[in-house]
Coordinates of C-alpha atoms in Angstrom, one line a residue:
Chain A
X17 CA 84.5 -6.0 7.3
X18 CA 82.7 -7.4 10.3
X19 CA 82.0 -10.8 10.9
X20 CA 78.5 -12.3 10.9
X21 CA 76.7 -11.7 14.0
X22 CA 76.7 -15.9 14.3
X23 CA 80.0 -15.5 14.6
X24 CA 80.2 -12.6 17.5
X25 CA 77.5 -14.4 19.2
X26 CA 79.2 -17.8 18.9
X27 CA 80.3 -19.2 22.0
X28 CA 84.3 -19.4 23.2
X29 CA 85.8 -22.1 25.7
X30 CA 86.7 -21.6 28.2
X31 CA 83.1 -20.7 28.8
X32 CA 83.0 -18.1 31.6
X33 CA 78.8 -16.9 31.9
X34 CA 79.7 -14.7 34.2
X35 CA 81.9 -12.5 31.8
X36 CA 79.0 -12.0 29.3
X37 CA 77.2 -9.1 29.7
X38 CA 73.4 -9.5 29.3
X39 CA 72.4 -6.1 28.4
X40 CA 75.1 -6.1 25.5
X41 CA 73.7 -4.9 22.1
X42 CA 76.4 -7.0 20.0
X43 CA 76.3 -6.2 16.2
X44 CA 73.1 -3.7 16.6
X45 CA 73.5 -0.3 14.6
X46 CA 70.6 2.4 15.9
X47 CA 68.8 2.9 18.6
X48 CA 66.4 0.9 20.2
X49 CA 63.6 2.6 18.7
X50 CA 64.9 1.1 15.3
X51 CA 64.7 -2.3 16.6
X52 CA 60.9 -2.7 16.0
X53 CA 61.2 -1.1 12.4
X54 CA 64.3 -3.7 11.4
X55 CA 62.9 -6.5 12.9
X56 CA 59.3 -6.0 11.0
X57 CA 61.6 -5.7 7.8
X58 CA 63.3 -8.8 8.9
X59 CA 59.8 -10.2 9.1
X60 CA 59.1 -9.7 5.5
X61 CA 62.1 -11.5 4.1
X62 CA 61.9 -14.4 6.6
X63 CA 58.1 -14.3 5.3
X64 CA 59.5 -14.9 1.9
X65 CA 62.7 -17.5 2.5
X66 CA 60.7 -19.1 4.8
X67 CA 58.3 -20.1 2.2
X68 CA 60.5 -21.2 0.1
X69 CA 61.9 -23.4 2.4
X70 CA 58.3 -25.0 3.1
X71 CA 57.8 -25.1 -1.2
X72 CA 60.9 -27.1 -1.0
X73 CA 59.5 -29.4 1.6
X74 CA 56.6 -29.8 -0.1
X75 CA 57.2 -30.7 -3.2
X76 CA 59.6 -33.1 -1.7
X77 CA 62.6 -31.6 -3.8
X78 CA 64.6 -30.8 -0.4
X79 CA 64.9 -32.6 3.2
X80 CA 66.2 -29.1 4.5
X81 CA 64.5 -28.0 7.3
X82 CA 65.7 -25.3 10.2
X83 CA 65.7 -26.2 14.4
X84 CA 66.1 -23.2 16.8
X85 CA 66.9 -24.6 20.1
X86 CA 65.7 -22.4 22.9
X87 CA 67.3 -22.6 26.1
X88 CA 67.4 -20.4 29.1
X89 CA 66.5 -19.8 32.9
X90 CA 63.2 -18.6 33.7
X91 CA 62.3 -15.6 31.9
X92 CA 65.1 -15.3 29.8
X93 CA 62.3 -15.4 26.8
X94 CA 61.9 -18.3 25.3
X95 CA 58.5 -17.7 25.3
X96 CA 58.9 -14.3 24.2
X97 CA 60.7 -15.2 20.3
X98 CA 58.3 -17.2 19.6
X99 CA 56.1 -15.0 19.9
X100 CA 57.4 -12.2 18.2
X101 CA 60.4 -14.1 15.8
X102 CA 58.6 -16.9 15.2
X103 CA 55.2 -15.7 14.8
X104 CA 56.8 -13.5 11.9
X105 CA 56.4 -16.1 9.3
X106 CA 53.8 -18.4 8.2
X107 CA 52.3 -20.5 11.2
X108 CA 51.9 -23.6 8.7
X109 CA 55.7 -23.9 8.1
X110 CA 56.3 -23.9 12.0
X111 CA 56.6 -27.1 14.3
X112 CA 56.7 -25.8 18.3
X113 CA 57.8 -28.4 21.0
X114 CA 57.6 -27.4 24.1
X115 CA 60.0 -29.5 26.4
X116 CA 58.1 -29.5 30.2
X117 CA 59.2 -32.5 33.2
X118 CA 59.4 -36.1 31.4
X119 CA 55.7 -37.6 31.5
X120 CA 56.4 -41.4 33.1
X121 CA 55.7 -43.2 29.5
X122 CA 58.4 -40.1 28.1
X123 CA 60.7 -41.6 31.2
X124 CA 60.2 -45.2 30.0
X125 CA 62.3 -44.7 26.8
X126 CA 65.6 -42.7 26.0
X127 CA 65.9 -39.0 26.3
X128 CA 65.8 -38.4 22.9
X129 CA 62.9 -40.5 22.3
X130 CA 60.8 -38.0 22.7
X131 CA 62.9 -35.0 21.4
X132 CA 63.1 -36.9 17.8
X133 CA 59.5 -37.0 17.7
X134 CA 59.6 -33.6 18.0
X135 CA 62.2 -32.9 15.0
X136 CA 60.3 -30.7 12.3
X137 CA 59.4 -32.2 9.2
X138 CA 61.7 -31.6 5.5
X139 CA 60.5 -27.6 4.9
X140 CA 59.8 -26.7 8.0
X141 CA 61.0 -24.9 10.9
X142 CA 61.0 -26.5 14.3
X143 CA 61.2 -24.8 17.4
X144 CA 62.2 -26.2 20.4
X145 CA 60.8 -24.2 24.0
X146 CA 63.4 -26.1 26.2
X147 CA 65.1 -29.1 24.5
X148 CA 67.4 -32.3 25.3
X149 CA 69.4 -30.1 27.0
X150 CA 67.3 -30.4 29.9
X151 CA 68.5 -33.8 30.7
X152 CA 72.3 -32.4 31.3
X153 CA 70.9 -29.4 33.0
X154 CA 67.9 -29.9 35.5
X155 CA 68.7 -33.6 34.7
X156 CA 72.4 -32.4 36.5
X157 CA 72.1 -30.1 39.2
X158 CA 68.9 -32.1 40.3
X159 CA 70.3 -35.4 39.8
X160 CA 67.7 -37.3 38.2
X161 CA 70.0 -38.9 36.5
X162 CA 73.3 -41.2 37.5
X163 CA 76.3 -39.4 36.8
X164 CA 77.8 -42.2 34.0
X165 CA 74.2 -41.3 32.3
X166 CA 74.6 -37.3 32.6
X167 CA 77.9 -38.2 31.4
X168 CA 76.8 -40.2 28.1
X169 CA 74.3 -38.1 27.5
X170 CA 76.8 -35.4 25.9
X171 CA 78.3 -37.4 23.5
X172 CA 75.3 -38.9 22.4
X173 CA 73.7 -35.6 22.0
X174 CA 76.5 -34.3 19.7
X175 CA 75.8 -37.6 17.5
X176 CA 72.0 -36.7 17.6
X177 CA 72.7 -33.4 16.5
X178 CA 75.6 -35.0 13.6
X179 CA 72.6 -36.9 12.3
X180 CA 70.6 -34.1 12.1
X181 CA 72.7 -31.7 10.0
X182 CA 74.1 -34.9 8.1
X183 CA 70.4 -35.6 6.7
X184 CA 69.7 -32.3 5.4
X185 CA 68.9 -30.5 8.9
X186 CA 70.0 -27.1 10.2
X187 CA 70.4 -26.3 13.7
X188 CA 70.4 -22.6 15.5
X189 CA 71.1 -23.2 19.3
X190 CA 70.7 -19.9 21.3
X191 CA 71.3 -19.9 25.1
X192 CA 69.1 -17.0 25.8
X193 CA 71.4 -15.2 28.9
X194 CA 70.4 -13.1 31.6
X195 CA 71.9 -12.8 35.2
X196 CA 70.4 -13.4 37.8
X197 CA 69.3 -9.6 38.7
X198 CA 67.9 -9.4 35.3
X199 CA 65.5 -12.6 36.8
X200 CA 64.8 -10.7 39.9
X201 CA 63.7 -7.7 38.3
X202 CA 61.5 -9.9 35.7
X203 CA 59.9 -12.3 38.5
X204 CA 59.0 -9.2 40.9
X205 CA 57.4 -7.5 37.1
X206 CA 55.3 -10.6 37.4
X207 CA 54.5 -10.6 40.7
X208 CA 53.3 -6.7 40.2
X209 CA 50.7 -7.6 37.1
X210 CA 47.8 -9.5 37.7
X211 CA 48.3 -9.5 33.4
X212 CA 51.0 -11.7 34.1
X213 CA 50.4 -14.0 37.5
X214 CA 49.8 -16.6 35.1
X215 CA 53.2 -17.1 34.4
X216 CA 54.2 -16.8 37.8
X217 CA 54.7 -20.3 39.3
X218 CA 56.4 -20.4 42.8
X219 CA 58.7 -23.4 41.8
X220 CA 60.8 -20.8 39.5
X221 CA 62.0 -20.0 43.3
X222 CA 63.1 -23.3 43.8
X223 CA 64.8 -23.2 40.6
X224 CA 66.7 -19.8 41.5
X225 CA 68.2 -21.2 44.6
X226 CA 69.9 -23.1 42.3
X227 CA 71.5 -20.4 40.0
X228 CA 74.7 -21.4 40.0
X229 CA 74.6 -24.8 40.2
X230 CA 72.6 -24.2 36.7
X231 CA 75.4 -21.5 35.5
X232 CA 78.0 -24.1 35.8
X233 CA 75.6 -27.0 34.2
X234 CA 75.1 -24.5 31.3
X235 CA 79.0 -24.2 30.9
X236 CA 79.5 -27.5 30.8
X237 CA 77.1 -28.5 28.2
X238 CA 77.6 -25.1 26.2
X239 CA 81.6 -26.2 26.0
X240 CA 80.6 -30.3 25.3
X241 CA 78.1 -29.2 22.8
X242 CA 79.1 -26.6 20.4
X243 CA 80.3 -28.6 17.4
X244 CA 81.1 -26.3 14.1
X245 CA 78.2 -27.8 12.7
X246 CA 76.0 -26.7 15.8
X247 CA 77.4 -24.3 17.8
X248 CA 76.0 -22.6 20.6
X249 CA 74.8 -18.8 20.6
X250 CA 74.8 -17.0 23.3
X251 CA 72.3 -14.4 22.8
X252 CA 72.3 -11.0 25.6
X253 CA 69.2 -11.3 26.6
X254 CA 68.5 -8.8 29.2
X255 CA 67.0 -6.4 26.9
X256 CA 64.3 -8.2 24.8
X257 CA 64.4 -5.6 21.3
X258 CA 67.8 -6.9 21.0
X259 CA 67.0 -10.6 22.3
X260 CA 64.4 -10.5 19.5
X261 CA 66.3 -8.9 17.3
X262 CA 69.4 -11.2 17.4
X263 CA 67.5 -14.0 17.1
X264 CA 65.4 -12.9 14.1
X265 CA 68.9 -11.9 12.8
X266 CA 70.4 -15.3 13.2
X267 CA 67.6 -17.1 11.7
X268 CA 67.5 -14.4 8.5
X269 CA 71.1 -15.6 8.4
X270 CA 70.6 -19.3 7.8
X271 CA 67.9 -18.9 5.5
X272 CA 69.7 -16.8 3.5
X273 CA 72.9 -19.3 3.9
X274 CA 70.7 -21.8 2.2
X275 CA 70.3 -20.3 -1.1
X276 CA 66.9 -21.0 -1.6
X277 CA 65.4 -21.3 -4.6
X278 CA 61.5 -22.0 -6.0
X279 CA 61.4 -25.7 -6.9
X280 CA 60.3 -26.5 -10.4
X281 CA 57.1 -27.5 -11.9
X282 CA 56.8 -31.7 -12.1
X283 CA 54.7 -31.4 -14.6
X284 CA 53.9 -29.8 -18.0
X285 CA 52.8 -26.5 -17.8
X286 CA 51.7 -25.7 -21.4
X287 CA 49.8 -28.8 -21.4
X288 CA 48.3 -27.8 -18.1
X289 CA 47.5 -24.3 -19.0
X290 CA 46.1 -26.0 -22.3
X291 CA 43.6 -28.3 -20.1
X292 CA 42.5 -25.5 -17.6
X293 CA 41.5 -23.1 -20.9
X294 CA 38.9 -25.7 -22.0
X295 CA 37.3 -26.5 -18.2
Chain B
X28 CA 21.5 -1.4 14.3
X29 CA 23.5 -3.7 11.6
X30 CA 23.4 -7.1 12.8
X31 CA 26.9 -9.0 13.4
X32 CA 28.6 -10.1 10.7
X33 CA 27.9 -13.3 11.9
X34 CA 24.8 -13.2 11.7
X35 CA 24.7 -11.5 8.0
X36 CA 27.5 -14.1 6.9
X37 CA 25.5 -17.2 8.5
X38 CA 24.3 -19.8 5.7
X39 CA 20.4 -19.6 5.5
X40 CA 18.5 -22.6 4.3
X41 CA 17.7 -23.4 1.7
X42 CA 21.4 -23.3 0.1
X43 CA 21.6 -22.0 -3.3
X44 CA 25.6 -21.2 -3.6
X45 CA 24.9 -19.7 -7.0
X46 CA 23.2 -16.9 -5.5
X47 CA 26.1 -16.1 -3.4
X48 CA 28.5 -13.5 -5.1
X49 CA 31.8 -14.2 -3.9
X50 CA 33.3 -10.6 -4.4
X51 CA 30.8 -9.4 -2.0
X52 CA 32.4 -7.4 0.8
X53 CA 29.6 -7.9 3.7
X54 CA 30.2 -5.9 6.6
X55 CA 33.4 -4.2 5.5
X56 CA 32.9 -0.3 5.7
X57 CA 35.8 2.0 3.9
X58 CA 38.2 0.9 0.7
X59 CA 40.1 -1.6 -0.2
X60 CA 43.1 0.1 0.6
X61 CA 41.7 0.4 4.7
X62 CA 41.7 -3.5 5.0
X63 CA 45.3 -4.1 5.2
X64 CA 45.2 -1.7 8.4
X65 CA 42.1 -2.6 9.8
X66 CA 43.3 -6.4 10.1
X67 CA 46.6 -5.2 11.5
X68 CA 44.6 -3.1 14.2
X69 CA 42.5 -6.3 15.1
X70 CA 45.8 -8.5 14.6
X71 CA 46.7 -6.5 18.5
X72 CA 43.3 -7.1 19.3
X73 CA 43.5 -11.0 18.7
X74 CA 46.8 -10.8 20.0
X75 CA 45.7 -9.6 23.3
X76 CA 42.5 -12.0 23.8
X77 CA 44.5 -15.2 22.7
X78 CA 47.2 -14.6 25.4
X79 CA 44.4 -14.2 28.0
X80 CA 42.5 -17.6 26.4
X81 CA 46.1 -19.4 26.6
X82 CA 46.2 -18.3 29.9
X83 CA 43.5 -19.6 30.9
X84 CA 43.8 -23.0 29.3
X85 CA 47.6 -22.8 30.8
X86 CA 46.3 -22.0 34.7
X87 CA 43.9 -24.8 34.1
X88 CA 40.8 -22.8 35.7
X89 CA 39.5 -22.7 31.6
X90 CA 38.4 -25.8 29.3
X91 CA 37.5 -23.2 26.6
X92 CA 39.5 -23.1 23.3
X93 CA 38.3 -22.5 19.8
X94 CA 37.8 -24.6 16.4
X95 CA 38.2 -22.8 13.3
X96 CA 36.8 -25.5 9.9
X97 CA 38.2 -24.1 6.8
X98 CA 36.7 -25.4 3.8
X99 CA 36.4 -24.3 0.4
X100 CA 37.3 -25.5 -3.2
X101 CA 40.9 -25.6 -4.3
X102 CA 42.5 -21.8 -4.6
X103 CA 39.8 -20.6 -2.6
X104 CA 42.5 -19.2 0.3
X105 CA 42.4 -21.8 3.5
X106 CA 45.7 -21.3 3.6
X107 CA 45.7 -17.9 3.3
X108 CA 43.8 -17.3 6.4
X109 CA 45.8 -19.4 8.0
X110 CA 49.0 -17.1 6.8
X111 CA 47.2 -14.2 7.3
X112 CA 44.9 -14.2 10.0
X113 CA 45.7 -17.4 12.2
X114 CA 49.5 -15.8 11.9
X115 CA 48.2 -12.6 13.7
X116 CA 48.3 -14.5 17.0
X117 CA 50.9 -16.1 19.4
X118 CA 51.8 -19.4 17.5
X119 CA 52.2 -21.1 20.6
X120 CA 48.2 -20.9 20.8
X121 CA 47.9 -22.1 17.9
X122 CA 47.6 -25.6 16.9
X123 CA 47.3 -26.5 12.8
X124 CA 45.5 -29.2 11.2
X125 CA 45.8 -30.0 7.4
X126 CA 43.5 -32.7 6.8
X127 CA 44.6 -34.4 3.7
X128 CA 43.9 -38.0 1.9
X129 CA 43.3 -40.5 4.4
X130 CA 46.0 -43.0 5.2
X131 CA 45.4 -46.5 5.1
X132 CA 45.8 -46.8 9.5
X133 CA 43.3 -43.5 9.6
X134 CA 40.9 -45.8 6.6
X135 CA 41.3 -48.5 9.7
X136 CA 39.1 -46.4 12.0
X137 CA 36.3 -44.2 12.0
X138 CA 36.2 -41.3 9.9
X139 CA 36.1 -38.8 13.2
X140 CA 39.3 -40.9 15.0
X141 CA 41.8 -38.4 13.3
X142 CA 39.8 -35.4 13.5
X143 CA 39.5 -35.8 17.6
X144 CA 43.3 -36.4 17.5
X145 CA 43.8 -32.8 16.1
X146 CA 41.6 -31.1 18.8
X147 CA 42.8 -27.7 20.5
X148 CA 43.9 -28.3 23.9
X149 CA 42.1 -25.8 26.6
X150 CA 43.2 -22.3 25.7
X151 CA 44.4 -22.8 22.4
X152 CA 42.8 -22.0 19.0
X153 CA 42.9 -25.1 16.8
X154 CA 42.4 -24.6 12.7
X155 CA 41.1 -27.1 10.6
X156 CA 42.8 -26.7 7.1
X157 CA 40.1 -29.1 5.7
X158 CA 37.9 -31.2 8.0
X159 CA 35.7 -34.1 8.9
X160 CA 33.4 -32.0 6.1
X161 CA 36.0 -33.8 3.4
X162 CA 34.3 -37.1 4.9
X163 CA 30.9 -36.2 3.0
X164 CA 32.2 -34.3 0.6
X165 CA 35.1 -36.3 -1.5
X166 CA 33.8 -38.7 -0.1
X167 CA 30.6 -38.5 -1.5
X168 CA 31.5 -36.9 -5.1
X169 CA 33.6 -40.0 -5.4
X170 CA 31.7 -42.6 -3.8
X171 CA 34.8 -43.2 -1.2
X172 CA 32.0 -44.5 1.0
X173 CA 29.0 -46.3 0.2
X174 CA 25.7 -44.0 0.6
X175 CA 24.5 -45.0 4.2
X176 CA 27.7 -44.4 5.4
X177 CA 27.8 -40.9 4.0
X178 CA 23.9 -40.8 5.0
X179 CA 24.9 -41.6 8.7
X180 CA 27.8 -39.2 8.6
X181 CA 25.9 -36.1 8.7
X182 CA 24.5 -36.4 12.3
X183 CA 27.7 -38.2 13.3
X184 CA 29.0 -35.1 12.8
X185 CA 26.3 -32.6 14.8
X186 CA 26.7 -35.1 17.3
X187 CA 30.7 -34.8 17.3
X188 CA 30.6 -31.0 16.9
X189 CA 27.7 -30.6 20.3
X190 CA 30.0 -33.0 22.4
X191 CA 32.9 -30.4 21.5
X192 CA 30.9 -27.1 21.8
X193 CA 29.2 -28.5 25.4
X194 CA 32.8 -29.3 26.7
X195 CA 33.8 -25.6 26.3
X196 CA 34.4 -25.3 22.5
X197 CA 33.9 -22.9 20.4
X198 CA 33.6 -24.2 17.0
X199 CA 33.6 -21.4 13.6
X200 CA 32.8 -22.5 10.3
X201 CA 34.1 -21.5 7.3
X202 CA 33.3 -22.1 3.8
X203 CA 35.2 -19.9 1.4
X204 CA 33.1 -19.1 -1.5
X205 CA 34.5 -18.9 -4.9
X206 CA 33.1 -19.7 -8.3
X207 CA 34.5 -21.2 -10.8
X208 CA 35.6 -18.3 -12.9
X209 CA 37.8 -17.6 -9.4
X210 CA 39.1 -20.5 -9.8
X211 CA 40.2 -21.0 -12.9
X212 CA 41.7 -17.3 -12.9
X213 CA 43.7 -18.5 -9.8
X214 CA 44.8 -21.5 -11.3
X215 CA 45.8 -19.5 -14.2
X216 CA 47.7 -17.6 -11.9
X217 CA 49.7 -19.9 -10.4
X218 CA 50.4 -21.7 -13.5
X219 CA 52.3 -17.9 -14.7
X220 CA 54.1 -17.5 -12.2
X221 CA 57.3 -19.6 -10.9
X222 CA 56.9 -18.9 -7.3
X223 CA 53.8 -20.6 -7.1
X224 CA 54.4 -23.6 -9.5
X225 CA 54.6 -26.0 -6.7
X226 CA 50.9 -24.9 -5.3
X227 CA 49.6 -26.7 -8.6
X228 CA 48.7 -30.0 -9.0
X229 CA 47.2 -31.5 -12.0
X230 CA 45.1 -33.4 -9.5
X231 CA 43.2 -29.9 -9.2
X232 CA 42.1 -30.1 -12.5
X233 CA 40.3 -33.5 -12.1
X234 CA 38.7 -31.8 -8.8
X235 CA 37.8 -29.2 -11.1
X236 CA 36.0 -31.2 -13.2
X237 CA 33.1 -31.9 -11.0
X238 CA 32.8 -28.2 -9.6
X239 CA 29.0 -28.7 -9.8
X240 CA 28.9 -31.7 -7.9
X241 CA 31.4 -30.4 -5.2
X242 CA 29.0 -27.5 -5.4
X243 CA 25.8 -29.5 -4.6
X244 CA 27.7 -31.7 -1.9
X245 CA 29.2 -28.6 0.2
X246 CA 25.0 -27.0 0.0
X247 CA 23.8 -30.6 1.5
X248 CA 26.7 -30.4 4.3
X249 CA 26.0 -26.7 4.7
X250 CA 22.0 -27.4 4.7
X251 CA 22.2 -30.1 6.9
X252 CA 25.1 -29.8 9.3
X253 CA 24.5 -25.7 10.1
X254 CA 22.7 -26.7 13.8
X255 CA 22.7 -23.2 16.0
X256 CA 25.8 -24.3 18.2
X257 CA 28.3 -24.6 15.4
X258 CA 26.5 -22.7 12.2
X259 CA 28.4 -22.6 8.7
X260 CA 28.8 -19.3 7.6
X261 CA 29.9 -18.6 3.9
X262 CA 32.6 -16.3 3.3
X263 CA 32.5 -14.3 -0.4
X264 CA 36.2 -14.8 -0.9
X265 CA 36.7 -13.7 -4.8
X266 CA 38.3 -11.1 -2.8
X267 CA 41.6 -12.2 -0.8
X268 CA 41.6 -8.7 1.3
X269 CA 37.8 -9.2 2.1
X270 CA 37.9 -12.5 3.0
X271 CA 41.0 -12.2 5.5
X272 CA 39.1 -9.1 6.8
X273 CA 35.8 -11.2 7.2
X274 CA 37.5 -14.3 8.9
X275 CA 39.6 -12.0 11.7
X276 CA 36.4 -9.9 12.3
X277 CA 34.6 -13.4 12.8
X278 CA 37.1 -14.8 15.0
X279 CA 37.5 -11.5 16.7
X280 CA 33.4 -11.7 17.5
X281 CA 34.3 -15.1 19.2
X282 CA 36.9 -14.2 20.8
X283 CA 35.2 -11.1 22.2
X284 CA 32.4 -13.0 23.3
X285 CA 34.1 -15.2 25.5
X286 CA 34.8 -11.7 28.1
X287 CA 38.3 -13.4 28.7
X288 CA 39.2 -12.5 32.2
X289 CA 43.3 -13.2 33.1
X290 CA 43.3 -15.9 35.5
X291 CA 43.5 -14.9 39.6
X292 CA 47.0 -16.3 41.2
X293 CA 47.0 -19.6 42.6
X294 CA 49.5 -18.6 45.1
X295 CA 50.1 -15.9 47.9
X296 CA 51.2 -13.0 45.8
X297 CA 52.9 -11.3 49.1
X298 CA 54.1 -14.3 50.5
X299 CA 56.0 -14.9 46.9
X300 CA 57.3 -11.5 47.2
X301 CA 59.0 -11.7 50.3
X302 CA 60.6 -14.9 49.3
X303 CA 61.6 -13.5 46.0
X304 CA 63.2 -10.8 47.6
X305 CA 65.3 -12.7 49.7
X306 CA 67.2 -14.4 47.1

């Protein structure tokens, strides 16, 4: 029997980046070409759980409700699942936050301020471009932050995360990983398609100088954030099929985890059905 | 030459909504079966002309973004479209609006203060899942408001809708168009079956109860709020398949219109390569 791809994808300490491989297919059966066929089939049971989940919600029978964390370096694909994973269910039951730089008001109140305004509501599922993570990674290797606050910010983002799970929420963290070559190769595709110089933005440069100082920042908050109750993923991202299909897998996973069932009628149906036959 | 189907689903005045069979299937050449792969073929279509809108929007060289109104009588599919067309696209362009019951800090302002709140952003494609149209149409059946205020609504509204289409908005109407034999069959529907249990409310039935009133407020809004800029058009939807064909072929139009162009660099593109090929 193998173990759930959550599992294999889980992270270990002593976190090494360096000794994942990106272009690793972990827990894939097929060939590539089968990816787009599986995932579409994924697509119709997430279609279905993931309406459950929001009936749930609605009806105000359930609190549970799904985050995916996204976080990677530039052009790892963040962009790219939500696209294609999340844009396979129902667009009603989704909540995207897209974490950019702190706006000054953001920076006037604690990090999570605004990250809990962005938590997804009982039935839904939230998806986070970027996260709090960013303030103990840019936050870190650009020091915007003193190092006692970097330093806090760990701890009170495993108690963040505690309260979420504890109040009915489930969290799916993937680290979307690529190396550094895999960026190259990606940046210079962008540079090549006038389709895609919008996405091109020549601080990502900046931000690559920095690679490593960002590798280690990832290890660190990867090994001071991966609690059993939300544990990291780190998800081989250099070829996107299998980034998409991982991800697709994990979250098929957790809805199916949840059991979920159609909530019941709060009200009489024969007496209904009784009322609509004479209107 | 057929005229758009714009044009041929556009409300014409005066408004009799009893002469409007809702399992028409204007516009739509082939079977039945041929829908469900005709909207999957536009789905790539869309797909493709709301990355370039978003882009544009994103670069900040475009203010355009579209407004999609949904409105229709209970069971008459606004969330449908929203499932099944609005899902055909990026959910990151995408930005949802259900417009429910007024709560007592929205009662505390104008009836347009939350509707401007829920605006698309440049680049984006907002969707109304009920609108400022609920403001002179519950609102009116059930005297929420007194009658000058309902009165005044009406150009309040043309006036809204020109500030948003002269500031690069692009605003489609919808009113899905049932009857109340569709309506009672759907009700009847989800009262059979347990999956959809918790989509009824006995609420609907009171609604129900004063179809023809409902019917003769949506013909004054349609009648009167229909100005060349921002027309209603009425959508037969006794037929699910039709009416998600009709609303993607609309929005496709739009979309189409607009001769998106992907958005020129706004940086040296050799000068980026050199430095990206240095690190």
């Amino acid at each position: 029997m193998t173990s759930s791809l959550a599992a294999q994808l889980t992270v270990t300490t002593p976190i090494d980046l360096s000794a994942y491989d990106s272009r690793a297919t972990t827990g894939f059966e097929g060939k590539k070409a089968d990816a787009a066929e599986q995932l579409a089939e994924m697509g119709d049971e997430l279609s279905d759980l993931q309406e459950r989940l929001f009936a749930g919600g609605r009806s105000g029978v359930s609190k549970t409700r799904i985050l995916i964390v996204l976080q990677g370096m530039d052009t790892s694909g963040k962009g790219g699942i939500i696209r294609h994973v999340a844009g396979l269910v129902d667009p009603q039951g989704l909540a995207i936050s897209s974490f950019k730089q702190p706006t000054p008001a953001e920076l006037e109140h604690d990090f999570l301020w605004r990250i809990r305004r962005g938590l997804p509501d009982p039935g839904t599922i939230g998806v986070f471009d970027r996260s709090h993570y960013e303030d103990v990674l840019i936050a870190r290797v650009r020091q915007l932050a003193a190092p006692e606050e970097i330093e806090r910010r760990y701890n009170a983002i495993n108690k963040f995360e505690k309260e979420f799970t504890d109040s009915g929420g489930v969290i799916l963290k993937c680290f979307l990983h690529i190396t550094s070559e895999d960026q190259k190769e990606r940046l210079a595709a962008r540079l090549d398609d006038p389709t895609k110089h919008w996405k091109y933005n020549s601080g990502d440069l900046d931000e690559r100088m920095l690679w490593s100082d960002y590798q280690h920042a990832y290890a660190v908050a990867l090994e001071r954030c991966s609690p059993e109750h939300a544990p990291w993923h780190v998800v081989p991202s250099g070829r996107k099929w299998y980034r998409n299909w991982a991800v697709a897998s994990l979250l098929l996973d957790e809805l199916r985890n949840l059991h979920l069932e159609w909530p019941d009628a709060d009200y009489d149906i024969s007496v209904e059905k009784a009322r609509l036959a004479g209107l």
